[in-house]
Amino acid sequence: MSLNGVYHQNIPENKRKNVMIKTTKSYFDLGDGQLYYETAGEGMPLVLSHAAFLDSRMFDTIWEPLAKHFHVIRYDMRGFGKSSPVTGALCRRNDLVQMLNHLDVTEAHLVGCSNGGQISLDLALEQPQRFKSLTLVDSTPSGFELQVEPPRYIMEMFDAMQHGDMDRSSELQIRVWLDGEQREPDQVDSTLRKKALEMNRIPVAQNTFFAADMQPASPLTPPAIARLESVNCPTWIVAGALDHCEVLRAADEMVKRIPDARKTIIESSGHVPSYEQPERFVKLLLDFLSRIH
């Protein structure tokens, strides 16, 4: 069996704690741009896809704990972090597929937050033989339609983006996606908020949303919402209790229709619980993955 097929859950805990984690940092040439990515650890590949207002640094705190058990891979989507700016519509799941092919990853666990989860779900439906499990964190399936008013501040945020008001746009994005519906800025950890603003300024400055994601290329057809019953791998659906009600409704819809799915609501957390409560998230994720053979 190849190294990528070995689970590190079999390594005694006292020895795993002493393992030095080496992170490899690199770029992958897509032909019309570059993806920045990092890898660490050994064992079954586990791929982390970030939310569309942060970048791969949102996984800083969970990176080494997960690398003690898996061959972890994280990357910046184009228009985020250290990856190339976007110049037009693109297919983000195709970018991810090209990177996985480059890394010779033939099977993996997928963990995606928000838009990263939507991309992961689409990809698992498109290439069902390739993925051992899905973890969808505060994600909505492609094709999911809102039934209530959008989150507060979101229209004001779009207006600021269209008028090039970078500071206002970034602050409002953090209010929408980190603070959430039920909290004010001073109720969120100031260190996490500062780091989120730092990450968010890159896609705001590069106009990533309007350039690439307003009308993505090659959307999954039919969309995921129409074929949730076709997901064929164990799926863990996670949502922060303080997130928007429509994200929570999407979680309910997915756990109801995806075979072999389970759901966890994380209290006192908004849209990115793996960022807000990393220790709890890692414990729950490792528990979920330990049940998969």
PDB file of C-alpha atoms in Angstrom:
ATOM      1  CA  MET A   1       0.000   0.000   0.000  1.00  0.00           C
ATOM      2  CA  SER A   2       1.253   3.476  -0.822  1.00  0.00           C
ATOM      3  CA  LEU A   3       1.961   5.988   1.930  1.00  0.00           C
ATOM      4  CA  ASN A   4      -1.115   7.931   0.856  1.00  0.00           C
ATOM      5  CA  GLY A   5      -3.237   4.979   1.898  1.00  0.00           C
ATOM      6  CA  VAL A   6      -1.952   4.809   5.469  1.00  0.00           C
ATOM      7  CA  TYR A   7      -3.921   6.370   8.301  1.00  0.00           C
ATOM      8  CA  HIS A   8      -1.962   8.016  11.058  1.00  0.00           C
ATOM      9  CA  GLN A   9      -4.661   7.263  13.581  1.00  0.00           C
ATOM     10  CA  ASN A  10      -2.671   4.043  14.108  1.00  0.00           C
ATOM     11  CA  ILE A  11       0.353   5.982  15.421  1.00  0.00           C
ATOM     12  CA  PRO A  12       0.316   6.232  19.233  1.00  0.00           C
ATOM     13  CA  GLU A  13      -0.735   9.679  20.454  1.00  0.00           C
ATOM     14  CA  ASN A  14       2.476  10.245  22.435  1.00  0.00           C
ATOM     15  CA  LYS A  15       4.563   9.688  19.312  1.00  0.00           C
ATOM     16  CA  ARG A  16       2.343  11.830  17.105  1.00  0.00           C
ATOM     17  CA  LYS A  17       2.782  14.795  19.464  1.00  0.00           C
ATOM     18  CA  ASN A  18       6.546  14.661  18.938  1.00  0.00           C
ATOM     19  CA  VAL A  19       6.417  14.565  15.134  1.00  0.00           C
ATOM     20  CA  MET A  20       7.978  17.652  13.548  1.00  0.00           C
ATOM     21  CA  ILE A  21       5.588  19.074  10.973  1.00  0.00           C
ATOM     22  CA  LYS A  22       7.303  20.326   7.838  1.00  0.00           C
ATOM     23  CA  THR A  23       5.236  22.466   5.488  1.00  0.00           C
ATOM     24  CA  THR A  24       6.133  22.589   1.796  1.00  0.00           C
ATOM     25  CA  LYS A  25       5.124  25.782  -0.015  1.00  0.00           C
ATOM     26  CA  SER A  26       4.823  25.984  -3.795  1.00  0.00           C
ATOM     27  CA  TYR A  27       3.009  27.343  -6.850  1.00  0.00           C
ATOM     28  CA  PHE A  28       1.183  25.437  -9.566  1.00  0.00           C
ATOM     29  CA  ASP A  29       0.976  26.895 -13.070  1.00  0.00           C
ATOM     30  CA  LEU A  30      -2.555  26.688 -14.473  1.00  0.00           C
ATOM     31  CA  GLY A  31      -1.522  28.088 -17.837  1.00  0.00           C
ATOM     32  CA  ASP A  32      -3.415  31.351 -17.355  1.00  0.00           C
ATOM     33  CA  GLY A  33      -2.466  31.908 -13.721  1.00  0.00           C
ATOM     34  CA  GLN A  34      -0.927  30.326 -10.636  1.00  0.00           C
ATOM     35  CA  LEU A  35      -2.269  28.676  -7.519  1.00  0.00           C
ATOM     36  CA  TYR A  36      -0.300  28.980  -4.303  1.00  0.00           C
ATOM     37  CA  TYR A  37      -0.525  25.840  -2.190  1.00  0.00           C
ATOM     38  CA  GLU A  38       0.998  24.162   0.852  1.00  0.00           C
ATOM     39  CA  THR A  39       1.315  20.538   1.904  1.00  0.00           C
ATOM     40  CA  ALA A  40       2.320  18.880   5.178  1.00  0.00           C
ATOM     41  CA  GLY A  41       2.138  15.527   6.899  1.00  0.00           C
ATOM     42  CA  GLU A  42       1.721  12.014   5.578  1.00  0.00           C
ATOM     43  CA  GLY A  43      -1.139   9.597   5.048  1.00  0.00           C
ATOM     44  CA  MET A  44      -4.468   9.975   3.307  1.00  0.00           C
ATOM     45  CA  PRO A  45      -4.710  13.377   1.561  1.00  0.00           C
ATOM     46  CA  LEU A  46      -7.059  15.885   3.181  1.00  0.00           C
ATOM     47  CA  VAL A  47      -7.817  18.984   1.112  1.00  0.00           C
ATOM     48  CA  LEU A  48      -8.840  22.266   2.748  1.00  0.00           C
ATOM     49  CA  SER A  49     -10.747  24.839   0.652  1.00  0.00           C
ATOM     50  CA  HIS A  50     -11.229  28.290   2.166  1.00  0.00           C
ATOM     51  CA  ALA A  51     -14.217  30.617   2.352  1.00  0.00           C
ATOM     52  CA  ALA A  52     -14.591  33.271  -0.353  1.00  0.00           C
ATOM     53  CA  PHE A  53     -13.813  36.190   1.935  1.00  0.00           C
ATOM     54  CA  LEU A  54     -10.637  34.727   3.491  1.00  0.00           C
ATOM     55  CA  ASP A  55      -7.752  32.636   2.147  1.00  0.00           C
ATOM     56  CA  SER A  56      -5.824  29.521   3.155  1.00  0.00           C
ATOM     57  CA  ARG A  57      -4.515  31.293   6.255  1.00  0.00           C
ATOM     58  CA  MET A  58      -7.939  30.728   7.821  1.00  0.00           C
ATOM     59  CA  PHE A  59      -6.650  27.189   8.470  1.00  0.00           C
ATOM     60  CA  ASP A  60      -3.450  28.257  10.278  1.00  0.00           C
ATOM     61  CA  THR A  61      -4.573  27.017  13.685  1.00  0.00           C
ATOM     62  CA  ILE A  62      -5.871  23.633  12.488  1.00  0.00           C
ATOM     63  CA  TRP A  63      -3.003  23.013  10.038  1.00  0.00           C
ATOM     64  CA  GLU A  64      -0.484  21.265  12.278  1.00  0.00           C
ATOM     65  CA  PRO A  65      -3.044  19.308  14.332  1.00  0.00           C
ATOM     66  CA  LEU A  66      -4.442  17.833  11.111  1.00  0.00           C
ATOM     67  CA  ALA A  67      -0.973  17.255   9.602  1.00  0.00           C
ATOM     68  CA  LYS A  68      -0.242  14.867  12.471  1.00  0.00           C
ATOM     69  CA  HIS A  69      -2.894  12.554  11.031  1.00  0.00           C
ATOM     70  CA  PHE A  70      -3.135  13.276   7.301  1.00  0.00           C
ATOM     71  CA  HIS A  71      -1.306  14.574   4.260  1.00  0.00           C
ATOM     72  CA  VAL A  72      -2.947  17.991   4.372  1.00  0.00           C
ATOM     73  CA  ILE A  73      -3.221  20.291   1.371  1.00  0.00           C
ATOM     74  CA  ARG A  74      -4.417  23.884   1.411  1.00  0.00           C
ATOM     75  CA  TYR A  75      -4.393  26.476  -1.339  1.00  0.00           C
ATOM     76  CA  ASP A  76      -5.389  30.011  -2.192  1.00  0.00           C
ATOM     77  CA  MET A  77      -8.040  30.220  -4.878  1.00  0.00           C
ATOM     78  CA  ARG A  78      -7.225  32.584  -7.702  1.00  0.00           C
ATOM     79  CA  GLY A  79      -7.904  36.152  -6.618  1.00  0.00           C
ATOM     80  CA  PHE A  80      -7.087  35.326  -2.993  1.00  0.00           C
ATOM     81  CA  GLY A  81      -3.936  35.224  -0.877  1.00  0.00           C
ATOM     82  CA  LYS A  82      -0.758  34.531  -2.839  1.00  0.00           C
ATOM     83  CA  SER A  83      -2.434  33.139  -5.965  1.00  0.00           C
ATOM     84  CA  SER A  84      -2.776  35.048  -9.227  1.00  0.00           C
ATOM     85  CA  PRO A  85      -5.432  37.735  -9.602  1.00  0.00           C
ATOM     86  CA  VAL A  86      -8.386  36.787 -11.767  1.00  0.00           C
ATOM     87  CA  THR A  87      -9.000  38.297 -15.170  1.00  0.00           C
ATOM     88  CA  GLY A  88     -12.430  36.852 -15.945  1.00  0.00           C
ATOM     89  CA  ALA A  89     -14.893  34.063 -15.249  1.00  0.00           C
ATOM     90  CA  LEU A  90     -13.333  30.776 -14.233  1.00  0.00           C
ATOM     91  CA  CYS A  91     -14.280  27.320 -12.967  1.00  0.00           C
ATOM     92  CA  ARG A  92     -12.896  26.976  -9.460  1.00  0.00           C
ATOM     93  CA  ARG A  93     -13.495  23.252  -9.173  1.00  0.00           C
ATOM     94  CA  ASN A  94     -11.451  22.785 -12.361  1.00  0.00           C
ATOM     95  CA  ASP A  95      -8.567  24.722 -10.745  1.00  0.00           C
ATOM     96  CA  LEU A  96      -8.770  22.342  -7.783  1.00  0.00           C
ATOM     97  CA  VAL A  97      -8.844  19.276 -10.038  1.00  0.00           C
ATOM     98  CA  GLN A  98      -5.755  20.464 -11.923  1.00  0.00           C
ATOM     99  CA  MET A  99      -3.880  21.005  -8.660  1.00  0.00           C
ATOM    100  CA  LEU A 100      -4.845  17.560  -7.337  1.00  0.00           C
ATOM    101  CA  ASN A 101      -3.741  15.972 -10.617  1.00  0.00           C
ATOM    102  CA  HIS A 102      -0.437  17.836 -10.357  1.00  0.00           C
ATOM    103  CA  LEU A 103       0.031  16.411  -6.847  1.00  0.00           C
ATOM    104  CA  ASP A 104      -0.919  12.877  -8.001  1.00  0.00           C
ATOM    105  CA  VAL A 105      -3.830  12.785  -5.559  1.00  0.00           C
ATOM    106  CA  THR A 106      -6.113   9.969  -6.676  1.00  0.00           C
ATOM    107  CA  GLU A 107      -8.291   9.895  -3.544  1.00  0.00           C
ATOM    108  CA  ALA A 108      -8.771  12.340  -0.703  1.00  0.00           C
ATOM    109  CA  HIS A 109     -11.007  13.743   1.993  1.00  0.00           C
ATOM    110  CA  LEU A 110     -12.487  17.150   1.099  1.00  0.00           C
ATOM    111  CA  VAL A 111     -13.055  19.852   3.717  1.00  0.00           C
ATOM    112  CA  GLY A 112     -14.555  23.085   2.439  1.00  0.00           C
ATOM    113  CA  CYS A 113     -15.828  26.192   4.181  1.00  0.00           C
ATOM    114  CA  SER A 114     -18.601  28.314   2.673  1.00  0.00           C
ATOM    115  CA  ASN A 115     -17.847  28.653  -1.054  1.00  0.00           C
ATOM    116  CA  GLY A 116     -15.011  26.167  -0.562  1.00  0.00           C
ATOM    117  CA  GLY A 117     -17.651  23.666   0.540  1.00  0.00           C
ATOM    118  CA  GLN A 118     -19.829  24.390  -2.464  1.00  0.00           C
ATOM    119  CA  ILE A 119     -16.843  23.729  -4.738  1.00  0.00           C
ATOM    120  CA  SER A 120     -16.047  20.510  -2.836  1.00  0.00           C
ATOM    121  CA  LEU A 121     -19.637  19.264  -3.106  1.00  0.00           C
ATOM    122  CA  ASP A 122     -19.769  19.985  -6.846  1.00  0.00           C
ATOM    123  CA  LEU A 123     -16.486  18.165  -7.350  1.00  0.00           C
ATOM    124  CA  ALA A 124     -17.599  15.142  -5.312  1.00  0.00           C
ATOM    125  CA  LEU A 125     -20.679  14.879  -7.534  1.00  0.00           C
ATOM    126  CA  GLU A 126     -18.605  15.270 -10.694  1.00  0.00           C
ATOM    127  CA  GLN A 127     -15.879  12.779  -9.691  1.00  0.00           C
ATOM    128  CA  PRO A 128     -17.546  10.488  -7.112  1.00  0.00           C
ATOM    129  CA  GLN A 129     -14.879   7.787  -7.316  1.00  0.00           C
ATOM    130  CA  ARG A 130     -12.152  10.153  -6.142  1.00  0.00           C
ATOM    131  CA  PHE A 131     -13.244  11.299  -2.700  1.00  0.00           C
ATOM    132  CA  LYS A 132     -13.455   9.379   0.562  1.00  0.00           C
ATOM    133  CA  SER A 133     -15.529  11.928   2.458  1.00  0.00           C
ATOM    134  CA  LEU A 134     -17.000  15.415   2.398  1.00  0.00           C
ATOM    135  CA  THR A 135     -16.969  17.988   5.192  1.00  0.00           C
ATOM    136  CA  LEU A 136     -19.147  20.976   4.332  1.00  0.00           C
ATOM    137  CA  VAL A 137     -18.786  23.904   6.737  1.00  0.00           C
ATOM    138  CA  ASP A 138     -21.498  26.591   6.558  1.00  0.00           C
ATOM    139  CA  SER A 139     -21.928  25.829   2.876  1.00  0.00           C
ATOM    140  CA  THR A 140     -24.891  25.997   0.542  1.00  0.00           C
ATOM    141  CA  PRO A 141     -25.157  23.652  -2.462  1.00  0.00           C
ATOM    142  CA  SER A 142     -24.883  25.158  -5.928  1.00  0.00           C
ATOM    143  CA  GLY A 143     -28.357  26.123  -7.141  1.00  0.00           C
ATOM    144  CA  PHE A 144     -29.642  26.831  -3.620  1.00  0.00           C
ATOM    145  CA  GLU A 145     -32.038  29.782  -3.652  1.00  0.00           C
ATOM    146  CA  LEU A 146     -32.680  32.164  -0.765  1.00  0.00           C
ATOM    147  CA  GLN A 147     -36.234  32.247   0.578  1.00  0.00           C
ATOM    148  CA  VAL A 148     -35.817  35.253   2.890  1.00  0.00           C
ATOM    149  CA  GLU A 149     -34.047  38.588   2.864  1.00  0.00           C
ATOM    150  CA  PRO A 150     -30.275  38.406   2.280  1.00  0.00           C
ATOM    151  CA  PRO A 151     -27.913  39.025   5.214  1.00  0.00           C
ATOM    152  CA  ARG A 152     -27.831  42.524   6.689  1.00  0.00           C
ATOM    153  CA  TYR A 153     -25.181  44.834   5.213  1.00  0.00           C
ATOM    154  CA  ILE A 154     -24.866  42.783   2.044  1.00  0.00           C
ATOM    155  CA  MET A 155     -26.458  45.305  -0.320  1.00  0.00           C
ATOM    156  CA  GLU A 156     -24.434  48.105   1.280  1.00  0.00           C
ATOM    157  CA  MET A 157     -21.355  45.903   0.827  1.00  0.00           C
ATOM    158  CA  PHE A 158     -22.034  45.436  -2.902  1.00  0.00           C
ATOM    159  CA  ASP A 159     -22.516  49.183  -3.282  1.00  0.00           C
ATOM    160  CA  ALA A 160     -19.152  49.865  -1.612  1.00  0.00           C
ATOM    161  CA  MET A 161     -17.481  47.262  -3.864  1.00  0.00           C
ATOM    162  CA  GLN A 162     -18.944  48.790  -7.011  1.00  0.00           C
ATOM    163  CA  HIS A 163     -17.785  52.264  -5.960  1.00  0.00           C
ATOM    164  CA  GLY A 164     -14.250  51.087  -5.182  1.00  0.00           C
ATOM    165  CA  ASP A 165     -14.476  51.914  -1.476  1.00  0.00           C
ATOM    166  CA  MET A 166     -12.050  49.197  -0.398  1.00  0.00           C
ATOM    167  CA  ASP A 167     -11.958  49.929   3.328  1.00  0.00           C
ATOM    168  CA  ARG A 168     -15.744  50.108   3.657  1.00  0.00           C
ATOM    169  CA  SER A 169     -16.261  47.048   1.464  1.00  0.00           C
ATOM    170  CA  SER A 170     -13.822  44.953   3.461  1.00  0.00           C
ATOM    171  CA  GLU A 171     -15.292  46.004   6.808  1.00  0.00           C
ATOM    172  CA  LEU A 172     -18.803  45.171   5.614  1.00  0.00           C
ATOM    173  CA  GLN A 173     -17.724  41.769   4.301  1.00  0.00           C
ATOM    174  CA  ILE A 174     -16.344  40.947   7.734  1.00  0.00           C
ATOM    175  CA  ARG A 175     -19.580  42.148   9.318  1.00  0.00           C
ATOM    176  CA  VAL A 176     -21.595  39.926   6.980  1.00  0.00           C
ATOM    177  CA  TRP A 177     -19.487  36.776   7.045  1.00  0.00           C
ATOM    178  CA  LEU A 178     -17.556  36.812  10.344  1.00  0.00           C
ATOM    179  CA  ASP A 179     -19.649  38.866  12.783  1.00  0.00           C
ATOM    180  CA  GLY A 180     -22.883  37.531  11.304  1.00  0.00           C
ATOM    181  CA  GLU A 181     -26.519  38.303  11.911  1.00  0.00           C
ATOM    182  CA  GLN A 182     -26.527  38.178  15.682  1.00  0.00           C
ATOM    183  CA  ARG A 183     -23.269  39.880  16.736  1.00  0.00           C
ATOM    184  CA  GLU A 184     -21.711  43.301  16.576  1.00  0.00           C
ATOM    185  CA  PRO A 185     -17.979  43.755  15.826  1.00  0.00           C
ATOM    186  CA  ASP A 186     -17.019  44.151  19.483  1.00  0.00           C
ATOM    187  CA  GLN A 187     -18.552  40.740  20.245  1.00  0.00           C
ATOM    188  CA  VAL A 188     -16.047  38.927  18.004  1.00  0.00           C
ATOM    189  CA  ASP A 189     -12.445  38.108  18.939  1.00  0.00           C
ATOM    190  CA  SER A 190     -10.455  41.189  17.864  1.00  0.00           C
ATOM    191  CA  THR A 191      -7.389  39.162  16.793  1.00  0.00           C
ATOM    192  CA  LEU A 192      -9.469  36.935  14.521  1.00  0.00           C
ATOM    193  CA  ARG A 193     -11.242  39.979  13.141  1.00  0.00           C
ATOM    194  CA  LYS A 194      -7.992  41.792  12.369  1.00  0.00           C
ATOM    195  CA  LYS A 195      -6.580  38.752  10.573  1.00  0.00           C
ATOM    196  CA  ALA A 196      -9.819  38.300   8.628  1.00  0.00           C
ATOM    197  CA  LEU A 197      -9.685  41.929   7.457  1.00  0.00           C
ATOM    198  CA  GLU A 198      -6.085  41.406   6.348  1.00  0.00           C
ATOM    199  CA  MET A 199      -7.051  38.344   4.284  1.00  0.00           C
ATOM    200  CA  ASN A 200     -10.170  39.984   2.904  1.00  0.00           C
ATOM    201  CA  ARG A 201      -8.437  43.105   1.585  1.00  0.00           C
ATOM    202  CA  ILE A 202      -6.727  41.046  -1.134  1.00  0.00           C
ATOM    203  CA  PRO A 203      -9.875  39.839  -2.971  1.00  0.00           C
ATOM    204  CA  VAL A 204     -11.496  43.237  -2.397  1.00  0.00           C
ATOM    205  CA  ALA A 205      -8.507  45.089  -3.895  1.00  0.00           C
ATOM    206  CA  GLN A 206      -8.429  42.674  -6.843  1.00  0.00           C
ATOM    207  CA  ASN A 207     -12.194  42.877  -7.423  1.00  0.00           C
ATOM    208  CA  THR A 208     -12.258  39.091  -7.301  1.00  0.00           C
ATOM    209  CA  PHE A 209     -16.003  38.640  -6.828  1.00  0.00           C
ATOM    210  CA  PHE A 210     -17.129  40.753  -9.767  1.00  0.00           C
ATOM    211  CA  ALA A 211     -14.261  39.609 -12.011  1.00  0.00           C
ATOM    212  CA  ALA A 212     -14.634  35.868 -11.464  1.00  0.00           C
ATOM    213  CA  ASP A 213     -17.507  34.724  -9.286  1.00  0.00           C
ATOM    214  CA  MET A 214     -20.501  36.830 -10.275  1.00  0.00           C
ATOM    215  CA  GLN A 215     -20.952  34.519 -13.274  1.00  0.00           C
ATOM    216  CA  PRO A 216     -18.637  31.502 -12.857  1.00  0.00           C
ATOM    217  CA  ALA A 217     -17.589  29.489 -15.885  1.00  0.00           C
ATOM    218  CA  SER A 218     -18.833  25.909 -16.401  1.00  0.00           C
ATOM    219  CA  PRO A 219     -21.272  25.671 -13.496  1.00  0.00           C
ATOM    220  CA  LEU A 220     -22.236  22.158 -12.471  1.00  0.00           C
ATOM    221  CA  THR A 221     -25.278  21.100 -14.527  1.00  0.00           C
ATOM    222  CA  PRO A 222     -27.670  20.211 -13.036  1.00  0.00           C
ATOM    223  CA  PRO A 223     -26.557  21.982  -9.865  1.00  0.00           C
ATOM    224  CA  ALA A 224     -25.888  20.154  -6.620  1.00  0.00           C
ATOM    225  CA  ILE A 225     -29.244  21.121  -5.089  1.00  0.00           C
ATOM    226  CA  ALA A 226     -30.949  18.949  -7.724  1.00  0.00           C
ATOM    227  CA  ARG A 227     -28.911  15.817  -7.006  1.00  0.00           C
ATOM    228  CA  LEU A 228     -27.959  15.689  -3.350  1.00  0.00           C
ATOM    229  CA  GLU A 229     -29.180  12.098  -3.242  1.00  0.00           C
ATOM    230  CA  SER A 230     -26.312  11.168  -5.581  1.00  0.00           C
ATOM    231  CA  VAL A 231     -23.540  11.998  -3.095  1.00  0.00           C
ATOM    232  CA  ASN A 232     -21.902   8.630  -2.469  1.00  0.00           C
ATOM    233  CA  CYS A 233     -19.378   9.311   0.312  1.00  0.00           C
ATOM    234  CA  PRO A 234     -19.788   9.912   4.049  1.00  0.00           C
ATOM    235  CA  THR A 235     -20.653  13.568   4.572  1.00  0.00           C
ATOM    236  CA  TRP A 236     -20.346  15.770   7.653  1.00  0.00           C
ATOM    237  CA  ILE A 237     -22.346  18.992   7.553  1.00  0.00           C
ATOM    238  CA  VAL A 238     -21.256  21.680   9.999  1.00  0.00           C
ATOM    239  CA  ALA A 239     -22.902  25.021  10.717  1.00  0.00           C
ATOM    240  CA  GLY A 240     -22.327  27.789  13.233  1.00  0.00           C
ATOM    241  CA  ALA A 241     -25.420  28.416  15.331  1.00  0.00           C
ATOM    242  CA  LEU A 242     -25.047  32.180  14.777  1.00  0.00           C
ATOM    243  CA  ASP A 243     -24.927  31.976  10.983  1.00  0.00           C
ATOM    244  CA  HIS A 244     -27.668  33.273   8.669  1.00  0.00           C
ATOM    245  CA  CYS A 245     -30.915  31.294   8.813  1.00  0.00           C
ATOM    246  CA  GLU A 246     -30.642  30.315   5.134  1.00  0.00           C
ATOM    247  CA  VAL A 247     -27.255  28.678   5.704  1.00  0.00           C
ATOM    248  CA  LEU A 248     -28.846  26.704   8.531  1.00  0.00           C
ATOM    249  CA  ARG A 249     -31.751  25.768   6.250  1.00  0.00           C
ATOM    250  CA  ALA A 250     -29.268  24.565   3.621  1.00  0.00           C
ATOM    251  CA  ALA A 251     -27.594  22.392   6.274  1.00  0.00           C
ATOM    252  CA  ASP A 252     -30.975  20.857   7.126  1.00  0.00           C
ATOM    253  CA  GLU A 253     -31.716  20.223   3.455  1.00  0.00           C
ATOM    254  CA  MET A 254     -28.372  18.541   2.859  1.00  0.00           C
ATOM    255  CA  VAL A 255     -28.492  16.267   5.912  1.00  0.00           C
ATOM    256  CA  LYS A 256     -32.023  15.237   4.962  1.00  0.00           C
ATOM    257  CA  ARG A 257     -31.195  14.320   1.369  1.00  0.00           C
ATOM    258  CA  ILE A 258     -27.546  13.231   1.290  1.00  0.00           C
ATOM    259  CA  PRO A 259     -27.199   9.525   2.118  1.00  0.00           C
ATOM    260  CA  ASP A 260     -24.841   8.752   5.006  1.00  0.00           C
ATOM    261  CA  ALA A 261     -24.789  12.381   6.172  1.00  0.00           C
ATOM    262  CA  ARG A 262     -24.555  13.727   9.698  1.00  0.00           C
ATOM    263  CA  LYS A 263     -24.862  17.295  10.983  1.00  0.00           C
ATOM    264  CA  THR A 264     -23.299  19.274  13.813  1.00  0.00           C
ATOM    265  CA  ILE A 265     -24.330  22.745  14.944  1.00  0.00           C
ATOM    266  CA  ILE A 266     -21.482  24.562  16.699  1.00  0.00           C
ATOM    267  CA  GLU A 267     -22.757  26.930  19.347  1.00  0.00           C
ATOM    268  CA  SER A 268     -21.408  30.478  19.759  1.00  0.00           C
ATOM    269  CA  SER A 269     -19.956  30.460  16.245  1.00  0.00           C
ATOM    270  CA  GLY A 270     -20.840  32.188  13.004  1.00  0.00           C
ATOM    271  CA  HIS A 271     -20.000  31.387   9.389  1.00  0.00           C
ATOM    272  CA  VAL A 272     -16.478  30.005   9.926  1.00  0.00           C
ATOM    273  CA  PRO A 273     -16.441  27.757  13.033  1.00  0.00           C
ATOM    274  CA  SER A 274     -13.135  26.123  12.046  1.00  0.00           C
ATOM    275  CA  TYR A 275     -11.601  29.622  12.297  1.00  0.00           C
ATOM    276  CA  GLU A 276     -13.422  30.694  15.464  1.00  0.00           C
ATOM    277  CA  GLN A 277     -13.263  27.407  17.370  1.00  0.00           C
ATOM    278  CA  PRO A 278     -10.338  25.475  15.861  1.00  0.00           C
ATOM    279  CA  GLU A 279      -9.721  23.035  18.718  1.00  0.00           C
ATOM    280  CA  ARG A 280     -13.345  21.952  18.856  1.00  0.00           C
ATOM    281  CA  PHE A 281     -13.509  21.694  15.081  1.00  0.00           C
ATOM    282  CA  VAL A 282     -10.382  19.513  14.848  1.00  0.00           C
ATOM    283  CA  LYS A 283     -11.661  17.174  17.562  1.00  0.00           C
ATOM    284  CA  LEU A 284     -14.998  16.748  15.800  1.00  0.00           C
ATOM    285  CA  LEU A 285     -13.411  16.365  12.361  1.00  0.00           C
ATOM    286  CA  LEU A 286     -10.969  13.697  13.536  1.00  0.00           C
ATOM    287  CA  ASP A 287     -13.839  11.847  15.173  1.00  0.00           C
ATOM    288  CA  PHE A 288     -15.808  11.911  11.913  1.00  0.00           C
ATOM    289  CA  LEU A 289     -12.850  10.804   9.787  1.00  0.00           C
ATOM    290  CA  SER A 290     -11.857   8.039  12.215  1.00  0.00           C
ATOM    291  CA  ARG A 291     -15.121   6.255  11.370  1.00  0.00           C
ATOM    292  CA  ILE A 292     -14.341   6.124   7.651  1.00  0.00           C
ATOM    293  CA  HIS A 293     -12.587   3.078   6.201  1.00  0.00           C
TER     294      HIS A 293
END
